[in-house]
Amino acid sequence: MIPSVAPAPLQRKNALARFSAHRLFASPAGLAGVIWLAAIVAASLTAPWWLPFKTEDQDFTAVLSGPTAAHWLGTDELGRDLLSRIFAAAAGTLGTSLITVIVGVGLGTVLAMLAAAAGERAEAVISRVTEIMMSLPGTVIILAVIGAVGTNIPLIMAILGVLISAGIYRVMLGQAKSLQSQLYVDAAKVDGVSTLGISLRHVLPGLTNTIVVQSALIFAVGMLIQAGLAFIGFGPPIPQPSWGGMIQGASQHVYDAPWLMVPTGAVLALTVLAANAIGNALGKAPNASASHLPSAAARRQRVKAVSALAVAATAADSDAAPANGHLSVRGLSVGVDGGPRLVTDVSFDVEQGTVLGLVGESGCGKTMTALSLLGLLPSGVAAAGGQILWNGKNLAAATDREMEAIRGREIALISQEPMRALDPMFTVGYQLTSAIRRLRKTGKADARKEALSLLEKVGIVDAERILKTYPHQISGGMAQRVAIALALSGRPRLLVADEPTTALDVTVQAEILSLLRSLVKDTGMSVVMVTHDLGVVADICDNVAVMYAGQVVESGRTANILDSPRHPYTLALLAADPHANSAADMPDRLATISGQVPQPKDWPAGCRFAARCQFAGSACATPVPLLASGSEDGLVRCVKADELAVEGLEWLATEVPTHRVLKIVEKDLA
Amino acid sequence: MALFITKRLLMALATVLVVAVLAFLLVHAMPGSPGAVSLGAGASQEAIDEVNRRLGWSDPLLVQFFGWLGGAVQGDLGVSLIDGRSVSADLASRLPVTASLAAGATVLSAVLGVLLGVTAAVRGGLADRIVGGICGLAVALPAFWIGIIFVYLFAVQSSVFPATGYVPFEVSPQDWAMSLALPVITLAVGGAAFIARQTRASMLEALQQEHIRTLRATATPTWKILYIHALRYASLPIVAGIALQFIGLFGGSVIAEQLFAMPGLGQAVQNSVSTHDAPSVQGVVVIATVVVVAVNLVLELATKFLDPKLRAS
């Protein structure tokens, strides 16, 4: 196993930094929203000083006029200046909508923090109450309230806020609960910080951004509802202008003066748009995970990229002769569209009936390499160069349509988390038989028979019952067997297994591995096994390619690599693996590899492992080629490989290199 | 599942009861006694007191409430203070108007919204941006403003639809549909935008699920991944969104009814609130709540049925 790397020092950000204002100004719509809102607030607050007319000034020479030099936005049926009335009404509209925001978002947040802090029972009660509030016809209730209290706009907007708080609570609860269950909150509790203290100091700051987002959205809702009420006659008392009332007035003249609708409607719509734009700009998820099915637009781009790749590939000479069930990856690179490369110049071969292990820490590009074999890279990531020769055909330059003929039938996939790999909405039987019918072109009855025999083949005893279950009704180990059966449904020649045992219990891991081993023996298919577990490699792999930071750093026969590793990274992985060290010579302390795998954008030009290597020297700063290691067909990417082999050096179990220890001590003293 | 349904039914009942109490208290807080409202300005104090005594206005609140509740359970919501007509009968004639309006708008919003949302999520690129822009605008424009513009375009400029009024279904199904067209479309603009956003987000989330990759790895055709598997996965939040939308549209019909002069519940609330007609206000609040809670319950059960995890338990 790879040692888990010490986390980077936790940076405590203050609430202000967490409220990411830069995101607001980075979005053009958000920026425009802020400018419009600021302008309209400034204009309405200063209205008494600059408005050309009083709100009640009537100009009977210009009744229902369009825009003129005197009346920039025209006049209404009494010759009153629209511009003046719109801005005279603005302050009241914005101010009272703010009441809804303060009451609604405030109450919703407090309820959410209360529910998160006070335990399950309180949460259940609050959730029930808010559910009831959300299933009420809000508009009708607000009208009944108006019946009781009259058109007291501030009070009505406050009551609207109470109704809306139920929705805010729903939005906030999940986040408040996750903040409340953070380890540092537990630590604070142990330290005796009061519940209130925890809520205010640890939970509230984390909610800041959501609060701002919701405030902006509720502000817009408040304005719309308020205008709607004024429109049906429950606005501020006449003759006081309001936006809804003005639109109501305009609606009476839609036959003779349709222009009247435009200015007030536009100002109201723009103000609502501005508030929504601010909310959306701040609320955008910063790192939404990528889609597993690219959109049509993305697929069109991909076709273009693929044809470029195909042209490049024909120029390069393909040295591998077409063979049956032979995979040959040559100089493959995978990159983010318009971003850094995640995998560079990766080459390996998989002969029919053999198992290749791709080994390395997380973030080394193993999974990306494996997924590129099926053309199933997440959207936004694509093969950027090199060749994936499957029986002589270059899959790196294949279109999605061509890949569809290969996926499942020739190359199949099993993934890390079997529970998430199966569709939760359909039964195991449906998923399995529809794959069999599609991939083997059989009828319904045959497919069902085949499904049963496949399930038995992967070691499921009560196959009949399993066919009827949904994925959530079976265990993880069982689900992985089903996933393997699904992968076998098209009788593939190559199986790509992305950490197939990582998410499983240790006993189940062994069963799944032995299943895979017997499948390889029985069917003669080959396997590309992605793993970070050297135990798995020793168990099942014929060949190994050790990957570090997007490169293959060492490859060769498993026995050779495990017995006499040549690359310092392989050496380090073995030294750090509790299973690789037999009980007799188990060291007192397992070695670790200090630091972390560098991010793709930080890869140096020279050896990418140099920064963490105990043997690094000045020679490591220049690019290192992959050279024959001397043992059979083994390859290694290290300038010091021969030197290390001669001297028989070992990766030492020092926890942190001395120079780093010194640095940390200095920091603590300062 | 049976337990779940029972629980939900009890909660729905509780909701209606809470609202009934609330409505009762609200109308008691209304200015003016029933006698004063009923007899209007200029009535003598004796006459007002006489009416109030007859209506039991000075009885203890609990007695009054249970008296009203007893009647309500048997379908008697009292009589209007303004015209003396039975509130139940009045609301019974108004309910179909609002129901067809809200149901029509919900169905139209759902169909349009799901189509637009799926298109945006699946096509991406320019189509996504166009749908996003339209939805942004649609939620920012108030329904009453859109309604007036529709009247201007389709009733004033070209008389495709009648501008106002309502024709009952029994009178003429065709005219009924024509009279509903503009109000339904007006309400559906915002509703469709809301559901389109919900659908787009849910579809994108569905496409991020790992089982989508498994489906691709077994050569499932793209259309099947999108419209059978991803849409199925996304259907839960979409149906929940439609339920919320129905609640909103049922309330939003107040504005559409005012705008298009339709004799529905919304108009009844507005009139009775303006005239302080307590029994009518109380009745309409409770009826609206019953309808909304019932529809919500049905849609909630539908969502649970869509989710295999909940269906099995």
mmCIF file of C-alpha atoms in Angstrom, chain A residues 128 131-132 134-141 143-150 224 227-229 231-234 243-244 247-248 250-251 254-255 258 261-262 264-266 268-270 272-273 276 280 288-300 367 371 374-377 400 404-405 407-409 411-413 415-417 420-426 430-431 434-435 438-439 470 472-473 486-487 489 498, chain B residues 7-8 11 14-15 18-19 22 25-27 29-31 120-126 136-137 139-146 148-149 151-152 156 163-164 197 204 207-222 224-226 228-230 232-233 235-236 244 247-248 250-252 254-255 258-259 266 269-271 273-274 276 281 284-285 288-289 292-293 296 300 306-312:
data_model
loop_
_atom_site.group_PDB
_atom_site.id
_atom_site.type_symbol
_atom_site.label_atom_id
_atom_site.label_comp_id
_atom_site.label_asym_id
_atom_site.label_seq_id
_atom_site.Cartn_x
_atom_site.Cartn_y
_atom_site.Cartn_z
ATOM 1 C CA ARG A 128 -41.457 18.613 9.372
ATOM 2 C CA GLU A 131 -42.164 20.824 4.909
ATOM 3 C CA ILE A 132 -45.645 21.923 5.935
ATOM 4 C CA MET A 134 -43.475 24.677 1.804
ATOM 5 C CA SER A 135 -46.655 22.836 0.863
ATOM 6 C CA LEU A 136 -48.873 25.837 1.535
ATOM 7 C CA PRO A 137 -50.407 28.057 -1.129
ATOM 8 C CA GLY A 138 -48.255 31.027 -0.133
ATOM 9 C CA THR A 139 -49.948 33.643 -2.279
ATOM 10 C CA VAL A 140 -53.410 32.858 -0.902
ATOM 11 C CA ILE A 141 -52.127 33.014 2.668
ATOM 12 C CA LEU A 143 -53.672 37.692 0.702
ATOM 13 C CA ALA A 144 -55.526 36.507 3.806
ATOM 14 C CA VAL A 145 -52.883 38.257 5.903
ATOM 15 C CA ILE A 146 -53.504 41.432 3.910
ATOM 16 C CA GLY A 147 -57.174 41.032 4.772
ATOM 17 C CA ALA A 148 -56.279 41.068 8.457
ATOM 18 C CA VAL A 149 -53.548 43.697 8.610
ATOM 19 C CA GLY A 150 -54.290 45.820 5.550
ATOM 20 C CA LEU A 224 -41.582 40.151 -8.105
ATOM 21 C CA ALA A 227 -44.969 44.030 -7.721
ATOM 22 C CA GLY A 228 -47.565 41.302 -8.225
ATOM 23 C CA LEU A 229 -49.436 42.349 -5.082
ATOM 24 C CA PHE A 231 -50.622 44.880 -9.562
ATOM 25 C CA ILE A 232 -53.759 43.279 -8.109
ATOM 26 C CA GLY A 233 -54.411 46.335 -5.973
ATOM 27 C CA PHE A 234 -52.617 45.526 -2.726
ATOM 28 C CA TRP A 243 -43.830 49.392 -9.987
ATOM 29 C CA GLY A 244 -46.650 46.851 -9.900
ATOM 30 C CA ILE A 247 -47.848 48.282 -14.710
ATOM 31 C CA GLN A 248 -51.475 47.802 -13.657
ATOM 32 C CA ALA A 250 -50.330 50.701 -18.065
ATOM 33 C CA SER A 251 -52.334 47.519 -18.676
ATOM 34 C CA VAL A 254 -52.404 48.525 -23.732
ATOM 35 C CA TYR A 255 -54.845 49.297 -26.565
ATOM 36 C CA PRO A 258 -48.623 50.133 -25.418
ATOM 37 C CA MET A 261 -45.715 48.957 -20.482
ATOM 38 C CA VAL A 262 -42.079 49.227 -21.486
ATOM 39 C CA THR A 264 -41.571 50.124 -15.781
ATOM 40 C CA GLY A 265 -41.467 46.523 -16.993
ATOM 41 C CA ALA A 266 -37.901 46.947 -18.199
ATOM 42 C CA LEU A 268 -38.341 45.812 -12.881
ATOM 43 C CA ALA A 269 -37.071 42.996 -15.112
ATOM 44 C CA LEU A 270 -33.532 44.404 -15.200
ATOM 45 C CA VAL A 272 -34.643 41.170 -10.976
ATOM 46 C CA LEU A 273 -32.146 40.013 -13.621
ATOM 47 C CA ASN A 276 -30.384 36.771 -10.149
ATOM 48 C CA ASN A 280 -25.875 32.790 -10.090
ATOM 49 C CA ALA A 288 -18.287 20.474 -10.788
ATOM 50 C CA SER A 289 -17.079 16.988 -11.597
ATOM 51 C CA ALA A 290 -16.912 16.148 -15.255
ATOM 52 C CA SER A 291 -19.659 14.487 -17.226
ATOM 53 C CA HIS A 292 -19.194 10.884 -18.249
ATOM 54 C CA LEU A 293 -21.039 11.524 -21.477
ATOM 55 C CA PRO A 294 -19.793 14.563 -23.376
ATOM 56 C CA SER A 295 -22.469 16.924 -24.706
ATOM 57 C CA ALA A 296 -23.219 17.018 -28.425
ATOM 58 C CA ALA A 297 -21.143 20.186 -28.719
ATOM 59 C CA ALA A 298 -18.198 18.497 -27.007
ATOM 60 C CA ARG A 299 -18.543 15.443 -29.229
ATOM 61 C CA ARG A 300 -18.351 17.586 -32.358
ATOM 62 C CA THR A 367 -6.742 5.878 -14.392
ATOM 63 C CA LEU A 371 -9.777 5.043 -19.530
ATOM 64 C CA LEU A 374 -11.754 2.620 -24.060
ATOM 65 C CA GLY A 375 -12.107 6.220 -25.207
ATOM 66 C CA LEU A 376 -13.981 6.923 -21.967
ATOM 67 C CA LEU A 377 -11.988 9.866 -20.662
ATOM 68 C CA ASP A 400 -16.772 7.657 -30.810
ATOM 69 C CA GLU A 404 -18.725 1.959 -29.734
ATOM 70 C CA ALA A 405 -18.044 -1.116 -31.839
ATOM 71 C CA ARG A 407 -16.315 -1.151 -26.199
ATOM 72 C CA GLY A 408 -17.809 -4.124 -24.440
ATOM 73 C CA ARG A 409 -17.195 -6.438 -27.392
ATOM 74 C CA ILE A 411 -12.374 -4.117 -24.545
ATOM 75 C CA ALA A 412 -14.397 -3.995 -21.328
ATOM 76 C CA LEU A 413 -14.173 -2.009 -18.107
ATOM 77 C CA SER A 415 -14.281 0.194 -12.080
ATOM 78 C CA GLN A 416 -13.324 1.005 -8.557
ATOM 79 C CA GLU A 417 -16.670 1.414 -6.835
ATOM 80 C CA ARG A 420 -21.650 3.413 -8.216
ATOM 81 C CA ALA A 421 -20.839 1.582 -11.422
ATOM 82 C CA LEU A 422 -24.283 -0.007 -11.593
ATOM 83 C CA ASP A 423 -27.384 2.025 -12.445
ATOM 84 C CA PRO A 424 -29.372 2.361 -9.185
ATOM 85 C CA MET A 425 -32.652 2.762 -11.060
ATOM 86 C CA PHE A 426 -32.667 -0.599 -12.849
ATOM 87 C CA TYR A 430 -32.279 -5.598 -16.740
ATOM 88 C CA GLN A 431 -28.756 -4.197 -16.888
ATOM 89 C CA SER A 434 -29.866 -5.647 -22.094
ATOM 90 C CA ALA A 435 -26.046 -5.626 -22.346
ATOM 91 C CA ARG A 438 -26.920 -5.697 -27.400
ATOM 92 C CA LEU A 439 -23.443 -7.189 -27.427
ATOM 93 C CA TYR A 470 -31.577 -3.521 -7.424
ATOM 94 C CA HIS A 472 -28.598 -1.083 -3.454
ATOM 95 C CA GLN A 473 -29.902 -4.435 -2.236
ATOM 96 C CA LEU A 486 -21.519 -7.171 -17.024
ATOM 97 C CA ALA A 487 -18.012 -6.577 -18.380
ATOM 98 C CA SER A 489 -21.238 -9.949 -21.347
ATOM 99 C CA ASP A 498 -9.521 0.350 -12.551
ATOM 100 C CA LYS B 7 -47.692 9.017 7.757
ATOM 101 C CA ARG B 8 -47.970 11.350 4.792
ATOM 102 C CA MET B 11 -49.245 15.029 7.889
ATOM 103 C CA ALA B 14 -52.346 18.164 10.090
ATOM 104 C CA THR B 15 -51.300 20.743 7.517
ATOM 105 C CA VAL B 18 -53.051 24.138 11.031
ATOM 106 C CA VAL B 19 -54.049 26.298 8.088
ATOM 107 C CA LEU B 22 -54.511 30.099 11.040
ATOM 108 C CA LEU B 25 -57.452 33.580 13.568
ATOM 109 C CA LEU B 26 -56.631 35.797 10.594
ATOM 110 C CA VAL B 27 -60.226 36.540 9.710
ATOM 111 C CA ALA B 29 -58.157 39.870 13.214
ATOM 112 C CA MET B 30 -59.811 41.545 10.252
ATOM 113 C CA PRO B 31 -61.035 45.055 10.891
ATOM 114 C CA ALA B 120 -29.617 22.331 -22.922
ATOM 115 C CA ALA B 121 -27.934 19.551 -20.958
ATOM 116 C CA VAL B 122 -27.538 17.154 -23.873
ATOM 117 C CA ARG B 123 -26.544 19.534 -26.658
ATOM 118 C CA GLY B 124 -24.393 21.891 -24.606
ATOM 119 C CA GLY B 125 -22.555 24.737 -26.307
ATOM 120 C CA LEU B 126 -24.654 27.354 -28.054
ATOM 121 C CA GLY B 136 -32.980 33.835 -17.158
ATOM 122 C CA LEU B 137 -35.208 36.355 -18.875
ATOM 123 C CA VAL B 139 -37.897 34.139 -14.551
ATOM 124 C CA ALA B 140 -37.057 37.836 -14.345
ATOM 125 C CA LEU B 141 -40.163 39.057 -16.162
ATOM 126 C CA PRO B 142 -43.225 39.174 -13.913
ATOM 127 C CA ALA B 143 -46.109 36.998 -15.088
ATOM 128 C CA PHE B 144 -48.545 39.898 -15.177
ATOM 129 C CA TRP B 145 -46.270 41.851 -17.462
ATOM 130 C CA ILE B 146 -45.866 38.895 -19.810
ATOM 131 C CA ILE B 148 -50.355 41.947 -20.796
ATOM 132 C CA ILE B 149 -47.855 41.648 -23.627
ATOM 133 C CA VAL B 151 -52.929 40.188 -24.660
ATOM 134 C CA TYR B 152 -51.420 42.943 -26.772
ATOM 135 C CA VAL B 156 -55.260 43.170 -29.672
ATOM 136 C CA ALA B 163 -58.403 38.751 -24.399
ATOM 137 C CA THR B 164 -60.438 38.046 -21.291
ATOM 138 C CA ARG B 197 -33.291 24.861 -15.044
ATOM 139 C CA LEU B 204 -26.007 17.105 -15.852
ATOM 140 C CA LEU B 207 -24.475 12.308 -16.543
ATOM 141 C CA GLN B 208 -21.736 12.735 -13.944
ATOM 142 C CA GLN B 209 -22.699 9.461 -12.281
ATOM 143 C CA GLU B 210 -20.249 6.657 -12.704
ATOM 144 C CA HIS B 211 -22.834 4.195 -13.984
ATOM 145 C CA ILE B 212 -23.081 6.303 -17.143
ATOM 146 C CA ARG B 213 -19.493 5.279 -17.851
ATOM 147 C CA THR B 214 -20.414 1.625 -17.319
ATOM 148 C CA LEU B 215 -23.235 2.024 -19.814
ATOM 149 C CA ARG B 216 -20.853 3.509 -22.343
ATOM 150 C CA ALA B 217 -18.342 0.758 -21.648
ATOM 151 C CA THR B 218 -20.994 -1.787 -22.628
ATOM 152 C CA ALA B 219 -21.684 0.048 -25.908
ATOM 153 C CA THR B 220 -25.097 1.380 -24.901
ATOM 154 C CA PRO B 221 -26.330 3.714 -27.662
ATOM 155 C CA THR B 222 -26.158 7.390 -26.741
ATOM 156 C CA LYS B 224 -30.575 5.164 -24.664
ATOM 157 C CA ILE B 225 -28.085 6.485 -22.127
ATOM 158 C CA LEU B 226 -29.642 9.937 -22.338
ATOM 159 C CA ILE B 228 -33.687 5.956 -20.655
ATOM 160 C CA HIS B 229 -30.955 5.938 -18.052
ATOM 161 C CA ALA B 230 -29.973 9.561 -17.369
ATOM 162 C CA ARG B 232 -34.755 8.183 -15.357
ATOM 163 C CA TYR B 233 -32.101 9.078 -12.789
ATOM 164 C CA SER B 235 -36.696 12.195 -12.919
ATOM 165 C CA LEU B 236 -36.810 12.303 -9.108
ATOM 166 C CA LEU B 244 -43.301 22.826 -6.182
ATOM 167 C CA ILE B 247 -48.051 25.106 -5.597
ATOM 168 C CA GLY B 248 -46.575 28.277 -7.053
ATOM 169 C CA PHE B 250 -51.981 27.671 -7.958
ATOM 170 C CA GLY B 251 -51.140 30.854 -6.066
ATOM 171 C CA GLY B 252 -49.954 32.599 -9.211
ATOM 172 C CA VAL B 254 -54.586 35.036 -8.606
ATOM 173 C CA ILE B 255 -52.721 37.318 -10.963
ATOM 174 C CA GLN B 258 -57.280 39.280 -12.351
ATOM 175 C CA LEU B 259 -55.562 39.939 -15.658
ATOM 176 C CA GLY B 266 -57.931 33.793 -6.978
ATOM 177 C CA VAL B 269 -59.672 35.711 -2.493
ATOM 178 C CA GLN B 270 -58.976 39.097 -3.919
ATOM 179 C CA ASN B 271 -62.613 40.221 -3.717
ATOM 180 C CA VAL B 273 -60.085 40.260 1.136
ATOM 181 C CA SER B 274 -60.949 43.685 -0.267
ATOM 182 C CA HIS B 276 -63.455 41.894 4.493
ATOM 183 C CA VAL B 281 -61.618 34.336 2.979
ATOM 184 C CA VAL B 284 -60.985 29.899 0.107
ATOM 185 C CA VAL B 285 -57.764 29.623 2.135
ATOM 186 C CA ALA B 288 -56.769 26.159 -1.722
ATOM 187 C CA THR B 289 -54.700 24.425 0.943
ATOM 188 C CA VAL B 292 -52.404 22.040 -3.018
ATOM 189 C CA VAL B 293 -51.677 19.568 -0.237
ATOM 190 C CA ASN B 296 -48.461 17.600 -3.513
ATOM 191 C CA GLU B 300 -44.670 13.003 -3.646
ATOM 192 C CA LEU B 306 -39.840 6.360 -9.043
ATOM 193 C CA ASP B 307 -37.061 5.595 -6.565
ATOM 194 C CA PRO B 308 -36.388 1.841 -6.268
ATOM 195 C CA LYS B 309 -34.725 2.339 -2.887
ATOM 196 C CA LEU B 310 -37.858 3.855 -1.374
ATOM 197 C CA ARG B 311 -40.264 1.621 -3.248
ATOM 198 C CA ALA B 312 -38.672 -1.496 -1.803
#
